[in-house]
Coordinates of C-alpha atoms and ligand atoms in Angstrom, one line a residue:
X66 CA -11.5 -35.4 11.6
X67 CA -9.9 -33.2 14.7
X68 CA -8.0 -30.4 13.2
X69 CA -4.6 -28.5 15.1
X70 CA -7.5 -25.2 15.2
X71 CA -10.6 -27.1 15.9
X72 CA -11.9 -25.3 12.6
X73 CA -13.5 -27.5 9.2
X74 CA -10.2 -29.2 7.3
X75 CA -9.4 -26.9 4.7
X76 CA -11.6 -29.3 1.9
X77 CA -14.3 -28.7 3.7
X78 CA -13.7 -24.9 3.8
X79 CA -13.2 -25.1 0.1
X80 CA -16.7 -26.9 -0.5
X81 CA -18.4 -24.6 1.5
X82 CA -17.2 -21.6 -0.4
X83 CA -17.0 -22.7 -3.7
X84 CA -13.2 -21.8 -3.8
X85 CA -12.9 -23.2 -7.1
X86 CA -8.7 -23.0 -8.2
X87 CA -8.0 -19.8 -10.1
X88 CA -4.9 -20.6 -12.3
X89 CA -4.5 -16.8 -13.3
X90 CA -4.6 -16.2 -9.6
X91 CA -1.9 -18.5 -9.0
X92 CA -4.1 -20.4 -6.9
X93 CA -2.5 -23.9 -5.5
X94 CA -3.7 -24.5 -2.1
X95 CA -1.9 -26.5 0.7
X96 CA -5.1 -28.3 2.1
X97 CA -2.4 -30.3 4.9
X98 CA -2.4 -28.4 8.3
X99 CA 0.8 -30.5 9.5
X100 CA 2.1 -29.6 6.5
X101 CA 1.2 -25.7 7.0
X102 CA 2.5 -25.9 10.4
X103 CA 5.5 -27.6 9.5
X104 CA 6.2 -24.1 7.5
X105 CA 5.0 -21.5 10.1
X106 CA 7.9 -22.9 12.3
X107 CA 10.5 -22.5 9.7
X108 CA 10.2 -18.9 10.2
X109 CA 11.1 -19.1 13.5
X110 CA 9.4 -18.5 16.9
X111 CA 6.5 -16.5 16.3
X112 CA 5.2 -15.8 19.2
X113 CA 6.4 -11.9 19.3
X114 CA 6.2 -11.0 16.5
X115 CA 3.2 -9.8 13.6
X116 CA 3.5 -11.6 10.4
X117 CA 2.2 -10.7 7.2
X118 CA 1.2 -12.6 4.5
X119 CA 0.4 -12.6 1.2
X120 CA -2.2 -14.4 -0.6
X121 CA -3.9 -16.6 2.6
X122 CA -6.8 -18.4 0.3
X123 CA -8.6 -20.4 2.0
X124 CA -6.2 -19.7 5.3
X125 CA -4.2 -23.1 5.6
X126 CA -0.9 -21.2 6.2
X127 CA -2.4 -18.4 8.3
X128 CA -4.1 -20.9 10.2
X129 CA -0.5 -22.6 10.7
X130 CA 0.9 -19.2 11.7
X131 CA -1.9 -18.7 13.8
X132 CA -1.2 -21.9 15.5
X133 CA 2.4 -21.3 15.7
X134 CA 1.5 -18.7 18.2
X135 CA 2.0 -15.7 15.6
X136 CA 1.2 -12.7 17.8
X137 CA -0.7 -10.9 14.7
X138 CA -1.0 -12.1 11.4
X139 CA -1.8 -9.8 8.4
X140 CA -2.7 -11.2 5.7
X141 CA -3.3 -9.6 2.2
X142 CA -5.8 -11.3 -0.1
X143 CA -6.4 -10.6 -3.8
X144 CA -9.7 -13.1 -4.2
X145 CA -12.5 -11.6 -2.6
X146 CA -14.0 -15.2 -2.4
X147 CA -12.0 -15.9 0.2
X148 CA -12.6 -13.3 2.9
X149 CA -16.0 -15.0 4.4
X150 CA -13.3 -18.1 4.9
X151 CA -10.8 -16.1 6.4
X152 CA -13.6 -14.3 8.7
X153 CA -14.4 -17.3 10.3
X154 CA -10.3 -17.8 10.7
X155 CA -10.3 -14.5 12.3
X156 CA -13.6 -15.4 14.7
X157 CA -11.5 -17.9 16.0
X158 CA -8.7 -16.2 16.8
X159 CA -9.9 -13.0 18.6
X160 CA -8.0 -9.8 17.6
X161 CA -5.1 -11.5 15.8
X162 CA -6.0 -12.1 12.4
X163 CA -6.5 -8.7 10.1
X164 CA -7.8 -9.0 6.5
X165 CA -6.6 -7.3 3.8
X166 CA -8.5 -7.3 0.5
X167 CA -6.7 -6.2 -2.4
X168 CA -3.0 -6.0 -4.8
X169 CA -0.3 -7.2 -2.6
X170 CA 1.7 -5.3 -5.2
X171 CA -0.3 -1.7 -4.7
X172 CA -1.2 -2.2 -0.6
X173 CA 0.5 -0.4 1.9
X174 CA 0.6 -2.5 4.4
X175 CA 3.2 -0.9 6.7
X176 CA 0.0 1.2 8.7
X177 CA -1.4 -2.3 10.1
X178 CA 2.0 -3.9 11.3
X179 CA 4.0 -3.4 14.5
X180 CA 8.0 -4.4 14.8
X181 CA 9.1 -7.1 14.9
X182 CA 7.7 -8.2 11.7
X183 CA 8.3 -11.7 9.5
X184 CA 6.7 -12.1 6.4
X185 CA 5.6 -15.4 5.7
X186 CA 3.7 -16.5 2.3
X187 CA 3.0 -19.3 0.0
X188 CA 3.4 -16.9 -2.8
X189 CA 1.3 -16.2 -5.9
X190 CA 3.8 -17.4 -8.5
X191 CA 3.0 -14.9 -10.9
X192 CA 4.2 -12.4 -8.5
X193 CA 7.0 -13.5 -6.3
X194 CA 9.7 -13.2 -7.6
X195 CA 8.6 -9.0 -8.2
X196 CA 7.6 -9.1 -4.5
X197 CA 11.2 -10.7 -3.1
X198 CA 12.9 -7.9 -5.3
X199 CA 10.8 -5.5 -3.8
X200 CA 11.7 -6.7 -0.5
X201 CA 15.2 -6.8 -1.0
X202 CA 15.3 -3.6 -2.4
X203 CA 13.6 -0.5 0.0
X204 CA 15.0 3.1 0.2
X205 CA 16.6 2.4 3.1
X206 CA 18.3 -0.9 5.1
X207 CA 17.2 -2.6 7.4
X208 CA 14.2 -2.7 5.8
X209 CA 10.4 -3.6 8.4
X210 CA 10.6 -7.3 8.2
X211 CA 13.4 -9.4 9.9
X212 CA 13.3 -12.2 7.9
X213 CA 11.0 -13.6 4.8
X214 CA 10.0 -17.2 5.0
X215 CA 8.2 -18.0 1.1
X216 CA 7.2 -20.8 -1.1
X217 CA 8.3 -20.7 -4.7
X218 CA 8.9 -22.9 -7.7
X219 CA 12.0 -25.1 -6.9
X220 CA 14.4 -23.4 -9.6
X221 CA 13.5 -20.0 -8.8
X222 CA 14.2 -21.2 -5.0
X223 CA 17.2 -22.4 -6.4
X224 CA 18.2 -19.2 -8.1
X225 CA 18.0 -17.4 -5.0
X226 CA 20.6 -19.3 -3.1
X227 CA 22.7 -20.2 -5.9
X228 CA 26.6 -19.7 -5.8
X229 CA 29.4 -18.6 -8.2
X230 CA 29.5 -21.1 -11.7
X231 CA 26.4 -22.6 -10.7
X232 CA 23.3 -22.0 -14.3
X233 CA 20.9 -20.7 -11.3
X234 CA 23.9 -18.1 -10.1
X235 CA 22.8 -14.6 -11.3
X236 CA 21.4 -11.3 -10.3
X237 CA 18.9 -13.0 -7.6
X238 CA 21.5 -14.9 -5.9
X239 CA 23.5 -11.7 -5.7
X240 CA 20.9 -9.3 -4.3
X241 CA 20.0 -11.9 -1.7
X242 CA 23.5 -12.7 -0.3
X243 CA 24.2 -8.8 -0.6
X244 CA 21.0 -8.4 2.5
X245 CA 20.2 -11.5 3.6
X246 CA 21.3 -14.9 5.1
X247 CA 19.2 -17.1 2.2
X248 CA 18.6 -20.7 2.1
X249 CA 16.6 -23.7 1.1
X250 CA 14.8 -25.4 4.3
X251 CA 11.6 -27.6 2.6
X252 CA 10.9 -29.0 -1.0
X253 CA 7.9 -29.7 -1.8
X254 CA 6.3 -31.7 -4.9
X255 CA 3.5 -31.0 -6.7
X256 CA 1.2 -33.5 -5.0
X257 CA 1.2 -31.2 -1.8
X258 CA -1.2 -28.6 -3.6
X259 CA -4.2 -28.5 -5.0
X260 CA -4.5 -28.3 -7.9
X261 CA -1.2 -29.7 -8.1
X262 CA 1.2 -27.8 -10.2
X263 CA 3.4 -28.4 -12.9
X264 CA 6.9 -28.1 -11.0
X265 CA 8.2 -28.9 -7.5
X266 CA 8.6 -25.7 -4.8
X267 CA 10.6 -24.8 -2.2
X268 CA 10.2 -22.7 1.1
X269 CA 13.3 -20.5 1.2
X270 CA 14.2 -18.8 4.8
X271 CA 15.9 -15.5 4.6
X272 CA 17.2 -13.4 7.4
X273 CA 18.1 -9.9 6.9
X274 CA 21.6 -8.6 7.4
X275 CA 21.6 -5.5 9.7
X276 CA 24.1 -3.7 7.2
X277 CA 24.6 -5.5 3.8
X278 CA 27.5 -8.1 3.8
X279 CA 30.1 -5.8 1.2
X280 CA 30.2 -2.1 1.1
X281 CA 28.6 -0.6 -2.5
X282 CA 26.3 1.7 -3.6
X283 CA 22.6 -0.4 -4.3
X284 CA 21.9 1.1 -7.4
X285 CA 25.2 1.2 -9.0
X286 CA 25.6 -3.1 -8.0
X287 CA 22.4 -3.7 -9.2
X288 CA 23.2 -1.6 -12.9
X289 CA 26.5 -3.3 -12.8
X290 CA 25.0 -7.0 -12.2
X291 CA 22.1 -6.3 -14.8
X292 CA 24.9 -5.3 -17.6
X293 CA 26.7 -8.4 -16.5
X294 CA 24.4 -11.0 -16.8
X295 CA 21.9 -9.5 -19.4
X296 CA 25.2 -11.4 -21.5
X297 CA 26.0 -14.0 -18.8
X298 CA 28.3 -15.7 -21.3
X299 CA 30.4 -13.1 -22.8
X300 CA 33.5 -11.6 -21.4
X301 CA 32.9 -8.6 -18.9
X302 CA 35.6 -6.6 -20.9
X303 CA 32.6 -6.7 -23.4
X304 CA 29.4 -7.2 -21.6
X305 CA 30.3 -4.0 -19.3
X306 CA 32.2 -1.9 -21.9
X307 CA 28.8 1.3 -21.0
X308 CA 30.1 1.2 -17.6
X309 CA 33.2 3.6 -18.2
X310 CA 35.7 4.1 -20.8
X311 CA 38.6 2.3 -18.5
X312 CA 36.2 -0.7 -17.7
X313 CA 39.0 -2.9 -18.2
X314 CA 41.8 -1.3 -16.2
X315 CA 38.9 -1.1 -13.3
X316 CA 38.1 -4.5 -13.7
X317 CA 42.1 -5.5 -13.3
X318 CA 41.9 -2.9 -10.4
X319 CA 39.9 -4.6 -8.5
X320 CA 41.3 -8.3 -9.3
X321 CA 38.5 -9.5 -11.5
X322 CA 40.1 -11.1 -14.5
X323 CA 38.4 -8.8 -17.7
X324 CA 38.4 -11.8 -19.6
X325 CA 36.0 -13.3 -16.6
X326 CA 32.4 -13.9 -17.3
X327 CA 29.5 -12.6 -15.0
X328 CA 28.6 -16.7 -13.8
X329 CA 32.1 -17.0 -12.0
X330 CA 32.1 -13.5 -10.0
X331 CA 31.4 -13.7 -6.1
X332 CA 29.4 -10.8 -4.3
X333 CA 32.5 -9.8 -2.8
X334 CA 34.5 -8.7 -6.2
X335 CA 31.0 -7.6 -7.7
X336 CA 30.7 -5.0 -4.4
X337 CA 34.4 -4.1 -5.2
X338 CA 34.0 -3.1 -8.4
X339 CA 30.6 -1.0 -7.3
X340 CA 32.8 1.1 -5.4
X341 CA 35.7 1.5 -7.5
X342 CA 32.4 2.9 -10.7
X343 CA 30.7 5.4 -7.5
X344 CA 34.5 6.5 -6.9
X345 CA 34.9 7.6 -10.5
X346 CA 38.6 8.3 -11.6
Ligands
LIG950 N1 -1.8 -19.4 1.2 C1 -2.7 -20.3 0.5 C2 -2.2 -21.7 0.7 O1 -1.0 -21.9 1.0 O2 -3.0 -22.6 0.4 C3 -2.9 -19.9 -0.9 C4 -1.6 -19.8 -1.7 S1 -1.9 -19.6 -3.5 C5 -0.4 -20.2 -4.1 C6 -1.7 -17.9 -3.8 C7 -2.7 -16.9 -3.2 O3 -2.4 -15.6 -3.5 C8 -4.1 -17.1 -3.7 O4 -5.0 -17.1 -2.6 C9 -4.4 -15.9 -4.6 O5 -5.8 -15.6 -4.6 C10 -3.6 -14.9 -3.9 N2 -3.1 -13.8 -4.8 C11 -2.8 -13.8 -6.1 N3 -2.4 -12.6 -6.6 C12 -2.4 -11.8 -5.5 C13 -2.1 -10.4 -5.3 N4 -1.7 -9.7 -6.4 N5 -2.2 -9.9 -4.1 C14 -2.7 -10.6 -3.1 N6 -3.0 -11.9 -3.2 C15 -2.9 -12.5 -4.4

């Protein structure tokens, strides 16, 4: 069968290279081309920019970026069973596919990419979730990438883009909306991978903020927002009595009701209240 690269379908490539599922490697391939296509172009045009990766397998979604017209993909790949697959990726695609093999969580990566950058991934699900924080959170904003297009498990998709007094609104949701434009733009159900997994994912887009939506110090929100919904269901009067001895007159100061809990709290007041703790008295 004619594939969008001319290379084996991605069965084939499995066969060939014995790439036999590892579950602790959070290993569910998407074996559709259309399909990894269809996901390149939710990141946007590609065509100027180098994309990066994480965990390409057997190359379906890097041969979908590739196809997209990514300018240079970079793609970081724990399994070293997979590199001769992605070599012959690379062969076909002169100069614009670079193999990483190793941690995406120990890699520096930054030396083999030139702005603009996307990141685009079918994540590890073990890992995601640490990587996205990671993301959201460098020393300094705007951070290398532009925009962050990745698969994960529907609900933590959904508690990415949650809002106010919804059960997936928490500290995700919060750091997401504070950099970045977030939202849902595929679901997918388990059928589309294989092996096919227990839950249904989601691709969620987000594009970076140039400056972060509300004014507040990063560390302080995030200490604030971890106090808050380590107790989601308490009062904050209670649930952030550490933060100072006057939490409650701050609270009031800043119109959030003390008697409020952490689920009904928009970014906005959360940002407020950051700034009113950094400005001590
Ligand atoms: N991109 C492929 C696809 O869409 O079919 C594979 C996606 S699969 C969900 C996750 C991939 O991440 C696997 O290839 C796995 O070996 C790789 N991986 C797991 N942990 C990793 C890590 N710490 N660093 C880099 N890659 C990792």
């Amino acid at each position: 069968m004619a594939t969008i690269d001319g290379l084996p379908p991605l069965r084939e490539v499995i066969r060939a290279h014995d790439l036999v599922a590892k579950k602790q490697l959070g290993q569910n391939f998407l074996l559709d081309l259309n399909l990894t296509s269809k996901i390149a172009r939710s990141a946007g045009d590609l065509s100027g920019s180098d994309v990066l990766e994480i965990g390409p397998g057997p190359g379906g979604l890097t041969r979908g970026l590739l196809a997209e017209g990514a300018r240079h993909v970079v793609a970081v790949e724990k399994d070293a069973r997979a590199l001769p697959a992605l070599a012959e990726i690379a062969a076909a695609y002169p100069g614009r596919l670079t193999v990483l093999h190793g941690d995406a969580l120990e890699l520096d990566v930054a030396a083999h990419l030139t702005a603009p950058v996307k990141i685009a991934a079918n994540l590890p699900y073990n890992i995601g979730t640490e990587l996205l924080i990671r993301w959201l959170s460098p020393p300094v904003w705007p951070p290398f990438w532009q925009s962050l297009t990745l698969m994960f498990q529907k609900e933590v998709a959904e508690r990415i883009v949650a809002k106010p007094g919804s059960d997936h609104y928490g500290r995700l949701a919060l750091l997401a909306g504070w950099r970045t434009d977030a939202k849902i733009v595929m679901t997918l159900p388990p059928e589309a991978f294989t092996p096919a997994p227990k839950v249904h994912s989601a691709v969620v887009h987000l594009t970076r903020l140039e400056e972060p939506r509300f004014p507040a110090d990063g560390k302080v929100l995030n200490r604030i927002t971890a106090m808050a919904f380590n107790q989601r269901r308490k009062m904050l009067r209670s649930s952030l009595k550490g933060l100072a001895p006057d939490v409650e007159a701050r609270l009031e100061s800043v119109g959030i009701a003390p008697t409020a809990r952490a689920e009904e709290i928009g970014l906005e007041a959360f940002c407020a209240l950051a700034r009113n703790i950094s400005a001590g008295t």
